[in-house]
Amino acid sequence: MTKHLTDAQVAHFKQYGYVFPMRAISAQEATAYRGVIEQYEAASGEDVNKTLKIKGHLALPAIVELARHPAILDAVEDLIGPDIMLFGASIFAKNGRDPRYVSWHQDSTYFGLTPHEEVTVWVALTPANSVNGVLRVLPASHSGPDLKHVETYAKDNMLAKGQTLVDIDEDLAVEMPLQPGEFSMHHERTAHSSLPNRSDDRRIGFAFFYVPAHVQSATGRRRATLVRGTDRFGHWDADTLPEYDCDPRSMSELAQTWGKYKDGEVKQAADMTSPR
Ligand SMILES: O=C(O)CCC(=O)C(=O)O
């Protein structure tokens, strides 16, 4: 018995490595989350794409709450089972008329997890569509190995290293349009990307990275948060969750983790991992 996804959606995810659209929260709630983020952004004076990355949930209790939303966790449970760790969270916010894009990439090459069972939930806080740079996937790309990425560090690429898969057949790409409050899910090996925002308003999504508790870091001990079930494995130290907005204890952990990721300490783990 599944909790949120239909059997057909579970089968689709297994075969193609993605599924959408599912609803987490109402459109009004999504707009309220957008407000929380934009307030944080105004107060910090910095582009959220530079701050709320990899452990973005550590800045704001509201984001931890969204990551723990029962509708989202029910769908995650349908794919990876009842013992769920939140390994990370990143915002992808494009401004109106923003030339920035996300190149084709697989998260598995950079997350350093073993085995490869991570599932990303991308929650839309604004509409996401063909005009404003919707998330796109390459169906069934999750069923192969980790592929070679070229690190371009290209100016308008929103990825820290401009990591890019070569030889992608764009004609095979599937867009995952969402309304505010809806979410999509993709496997960590599913190749994905997005184009610039050609609309006047922002396109904002928060990506949450979940693993079953038996998945471990292939790059030394790291931190995560048990969001559902029981951790019988103890592979992860606990995140320092924020008790209030910008709690300095969790902000310093966020900055440290994002810095390590950006600066390359979390390396490709493909050689150390099992195929799926
Ligand atoms: O939101 C985007 O444009 C890209 C998202 C992404 O790369 C991810 O969710 O892993």
Coordinates of C-alpha atoms and ligand atoms in Angstrom, one line a residue:
M1 CA 0.0 0.0 0.0
T2 CA 1.5 3.3 -1.0
K3 CA 0.9 6.5 1.0
H4 CA 0.9 9.3 -1.5
L5 CA 2.0 8.1 -5.0
T6 CA -0.1 5.7 -7.1
D7 CA 1.3 2.4 -8.0
A8 CA 1.7 3.7 -11.6
Q9 CA 3.7 6.7 -10.3
V10 CA 6.0 4.4 -8.3
A11 CA 6.5 2.2 -11.4
H12 CA 7.1 5.3 -13.5
F13 CA 9.8 6.5 -11.2
K14 CA 11.5 3.1 -11.2
Q15 CA 11.5 2.9 -15.0
Y16 CA 12.3 6.6 -15.9
G17 CA 13.9 8.1 -12.8
Y18 CA 11.4 10.9 -12.2
V19 CA 7.8 11.5 -11.4
F20 CA 5.5 14.7 -11.2
P21 CA 3.3 16.5 -10.4
M22 CA 2.4 15.8 -6.7
R23 CA 0.9 18.4 -4.3
A24 CA 2.6 19.2 -1.0
I25 CA 1.0 22.5 0.1
S26 CA -1.5 25.0 -1.3
A27 CA -0.6 27.8 -3.7
Q28 CA -1.1 30.3 -0.9
E29 CA 1.2 28.4 1.4
A30 CA 3.8 28.3 -1.3
T31 CA 3.6 32.1 -1.7
A32 CA 4.0 32.4 2.1
Y33 CA 7.2 30.3 1.9
R34 CA 8.4 32.5 -0.9
G35 CA 7.8 35.5 1.4
V36 CA 9.9 33.9 4.2
I37 CA 12.8 33.3 1.8
E38 CA 12.6 36.8 0.3
Q39 CA 12.5 38.3 3.7
Y40 CA 15.7 36.3 4.6
E41 CA 17.3 37.4 1.4
A42 CA 16.5 41.1 2.0
A43 CA 17.9 40.9 5.5
S44 CA 21.0 39.0 4.5
G45 CA 21.6 41.3 1.5
E46 CA 22.9 38.2 -0.5
D47 CA 21.5 36.2 -3.4
V48 CA 19.9 33.1 -1.8
N49 CA 21.6 31.0 -4.5
K50 CA 24.8 31.8 -2.8
T51 CA 23.7 31.0 0.7
L52 CA 20.9 28.5 0.9
K53 CA 22.8 25.6 -0.7
I54 CA 23.5 22.0 0.2
K55 CA 22.3 22.6 3.8
G56 CA 19.9 25.4 3.1
H57 CA 17.4 24.2 5.6
L58 CA 19.8 25.1 8.4
A59 CA 19.0 28.8 8.0
L60 CA 15.3 28.8 8.6
P61 CA 13.0 26.6 10.8
A62 CA 10.3 27.1 8.1
I63 CA 12.4 25.2 5.6
V64 CA 12.9 22.3 8.0
E65 CA 9.2 22.2 8.5
L66 CA 8.6 22.1 4.7
A67 CA 11.2 19.3 4.4
R68 CA 9.2 17.4 7.0
H69 CA 5.8 18.0 5.4
P70 CA 3.8 14.7 5.7
A71 CA 2.7 14.8 2.0
I72 CA 6.3 15.0 0.9
L73 CA 7.5 12.4 3.3
D74 CA 4.7 10.0 2.3
A75 CA 5.8 10.2 -1.3
V76 CA 9.4 9.8 -0.4
E77 CA 8.5 6.8 1.8
D78 CA 6.7 5.2 -1.2
L79 CA 10.1 5.3 -3.1
I80 CA 12.7 4.6 -0.4
G81 CA 10.9 3.2 2.6
P82 CA 10.0 4.4 6.1
D83 CA 13.4 5.3 7.6
I84 CA 14.2 8.6 6.0
M85 CA 17.2 11.0 6.4
L86 CA 17.2 14.5 5.0
F87 CA 20.8 14.8 3.7
G88 CA 20.5 18.3 2.3
A89 CA 18.5 21.1 0.7
S90 CA 19.3 23.7 -1.9
I91 CA 17.3 26.6 -3.3
F92 CA 17.2 27.3 -7.1
A93 CA 15.9 30.9 -7.5
K94 CA 16.0 32.5 -10.9
N95 CA 15.1 36.2 -11.1
G96 CA 12.8 37.5 -13.8
R97 CA 14.7 37.8 -17.1
D98 CA 17.6 35.9 -15.6
P99 CA 20.2 34.4 -18.0
R100 CA 21.3 31.9 -15.4
Y101 CA 20.7 28.2 -16.1
V102 CA 21.5 24.8 -14.7
S103 CA 23.6 22.6 -17.1
W104 CA 22.9 18.9 -17.6
H105 CA 24.2 17.0 -14.6
Q106 CA 23.7 14.0 -12.3
D107 CA 23.8 14.7 -8.5
S108 CA 25.2 11.3 -7.8
T109 CA 28.6 12.3 -9.1
Y110 CA 28.9 15.0 -6.5
F111 CA 26.8 13.9 -3.5
G112 CA 29.3 11.2 -2.4
L113 CA 26.6 8.7 -1.3
T114 CA 26.6 4.9 -1.3
P115 CA 24.5 3.1 -2.4
H116 CA 22.9 5.4 -5.0
E117 CA 19.4 5.6 -3.6
E118 CA 19.0 9.3 -3.0
V119 CA 15.7 10.9 -4.2
T120 CA 15.4 14.7 -4.7
V121 CA 12.0 16.4 -4.1
W122 CA 11.8 19.8 -5.9
V123 CA 9.1 21.9 -4.4
A124 CA 7.7 24.8 -6.5
L125 CA 7.3 28.1 -4.6
T126 CA 6.3 29.9 -7.9
P127 CA 5.0 28.4 -11.1
A128 CA 7.7 26.5 -13.0
N129 CA 7.1 26.3 -16.8
S130 CA 8.6 26.3 -20.3
V131 CA 9.0 30.1 -20.2
N132 CA 10.6 30.6 -16.8
G133 CA 13.2 27.8 -16.8
V134 CA 11.4 24.6 -15.6
L135 CA 13.4 21.6 -14.4
R136 CA 14.0 19.1 -17.2
V137 CA 15.1 15.5 -17.0
L138 CA 16.4 12.8 -19.3
P139 CA 14.2 9.8 -18.9
A140 CA 15.8 6.5 -17.8
S141 CA 19.2 8.2 -17.4
H142 CA 19.2 7.0 -13.8
S143 CA 19.6 3.4 -14.9
G144 CA 23.2 3.8 -16.1
P145 CA 26.4 4.6 -14.2
D146 CA 27.8 8.0 -13.1
L147 CA 28.8 9.8 -16.2
K148 CA 31.7 12.0 -16.9
H149 CA 31.1 15.7 -16.2
V150 CA 33.2 18.6 -17.4
E151 CA 33.6 21.4 -14.8
T152 CA 33.2 24.6 -16.8
Y153 CA 32.7 27.2 -14.0
A154 CA 30.7 29.0 -16.7
K155 CA 29.5 32.5 -15.5
D156 CA 25.8 32.0 -15.8
N157 CA 25.7 28.4 -14.7
M158 CA 24.0 28.1 -11.3
L159 CA 26.0 25.0 -10.3
A160 CA 29.0 25.6 -8.1
K161 CA 31.4 24.1 -10.6
G162 CA 29.4 24.5 -13.8
Q163 CA 29.5 20.7 -14.0
T164 CA 28.2 19.6 -17.3
L165 CA 27.5 16.3 -19.0
V166 CA 28.7 16.0 -22.5
D167 CA 26.8 14.5 -25.5
I168 CA 23.2 14.9 -24.2
D169 CA 20.5 14.5 -26.7
E170 CA 18.3 17.5 -25.8
D171 CA 15.4 16.1 -28.0
L172 CA 14.9 13.4 -25.3
A173 CA 14.4 16.0 -22.5
V174 CA 11.1 16.0 -20.6
E175 CA 10.0 19.2 -18.8
M176 CA 8.4 18.9 -15.3
P177 CA 6.1 21.9 -15.1
L178 CA 4.6 22.6 -11.7
Q179 CA 2.1 24.9 -10.0
P180 CA 3.1 26.6 -6.7
G181 CA 3.0 24.1 -3.9
E182 CA 3.5 21.1 -6.2
F183 CA 6.6 18.9 -6.3
S184 CA 8.5 16.6 -8.6
M185 CA 10.9 13.8 -7.7
H186 CA 14.0 12.6 -9.4
H187 CA 16.6 9.9 -8.7
E188 CA 20.2 11.2 -7.9
R189 CA 21.4 9.6 -11.2
T190 CA 18.7 11.1 -13.4
A191 CA 20.3 13.7 -15.6
H192 CA 18.6 17.1 -15.2
S193 CA 19.0 20.7 -16.2
S194 CA 17.1 24.0 -16.6
L195 CA 17.1 26.9 -19.0
P196 CA 17.2 30.7 -18.3
N197 CA 14.1 32.5 -17.0
R198 CA 12.4 34.4 -19.9
S199 CA 9.5 35.6 -17.8
D200 CA 9.2 38.8 -15.7
D201 CA 8.8 37.1 -12.3
R202 CA 11.1 34.9 -10.3
R203 CA 11.1 31.1 -10.6
I204 CA 11.8 29.6 -7.2
G205 CA 12.1 26.0 -6.2
F206 CA 13.5 24.3 -3.1
A207 CA 15.2 20.9 -3.6
F208 CA 15.3 18.5 -0.7
F209 CA 17.7 15.5 -0.8
Y210 CA 16.5 12.4 1.0
V211 CA 18.2 9.0 1.6
P212 CA 17.0 5.8 3.3
A213 CA 18.9 5.5 6.7
H214 CA 21.1 2.6 5.4
V215 CA 22.7 4.9 2.8
Q216 CA 26.0 6.3 4.0
S217 CA 28.5 9.0 3.0
A218 CA 31.3 7.6 0.8
T219 CA 33.5 10.6 1.7
G220 CA 33.8 10.3 5.5
R221 CA 31.2 11.0 8.2
R222 CA 28.8 13.8 7.5
R223 CA 25.6 15.2 8.9
A224 CA 21.9 14.6 8.2
T225 CA 18.5 14.8 9.9
L226 CA 16.2 11.9 10.6
V227 CA 12.8 13.1 9.3
R228 CA 10.8 9.9 9.6
G229 CA 11.1 6.4 11.1
T230 CA 14.1 5.0 12.9
D231 CA 17.8 5.2 12.3
R232 CA 19.1 1.7 13.0
F233 CA 22.4 2.3 11.2
G234 CA 24.0 5.4 12.8
H235 CA 25.8 6.4 9.6
W236 CA 25.2 10.1 10.1
D237 CA 25.9 12.7 12.8
A238 CA 22.9 14.9 13.5
D239 CA 22.5 18.3 11.7
T240 CA 22.4 21.3 14.1
L241 CA 18.8 22.4 13.3
P242 CA 17.9 26.1 13.7
E243 CA 15.9 27.0 16.8
Y244 CA 15.1 30.4 15.2
D245 CA 15.8 32.2 11.9
C246 CA 19.5 32.5 11.3
D247 CA 20.5 30.7 14.5
P248 CA 24.3 31.2 14.5
R249 CA 24.9 27.5 15.5
S250 CA 23.2 26.2 12.4
M251 CA 24.3 29.0 10.2
S252 CA 28.0 28.2 10.8
E253 CA 27.3 24.5 10.0
L254 CA 25.6 25.6 6.8
A255 CA 28.5 27.8 5.7
Q256 CA 31.0 25.1 6.5
T257 CA 29.2 22.4 4.6
W258 CA 28.5 24.5 1.5
G259 CA 32.1 25.7 1.5
K260 CA 33.4 22.2 1.6
Y261 CA 31.1 21.1 -1.3
K262 CA 32.0 24.2 -3.4
D263 CA 35.7 23.8 -2.8
G264 CA 35.8 20.2 -3.9
E265 CA 36.3 18.3 -0.7
V266 CA 33.2 16.2 -1.5
K267 CA 34.6 14.3 -4.4
Q268 CA 33.3 11.9 -7.0
A269 CA 32.5 8.7 -5.2
A270 CA 31.6 6.5 -8.2
D271 CA 34.5 4.1 -7.8
M272 CA 33.5 3.3 -4.2
T273 CA 29.8 2.6 -4.7
S274 CA 27.5 -0.1 -5.8
P275 CA 25.7 0.3 -9.1
R276 CA 22.2 1.3 -7.8
Ligands
LIG1 O1 15.9 24.2 -10.2 C1 16.7 24.0 -11.1 O2 16.8 24.7 -12.1 C2 17.8 22.9 -11.0 C3 17.5 22.0 -9.9 C4 18.5 20.9 -9.6 O3 19.6 20.9 -10.2 C5 18.2 20.0 -8.6 O4 17.1 20.0 -8.0 O5 19.1 19.1 -8.3

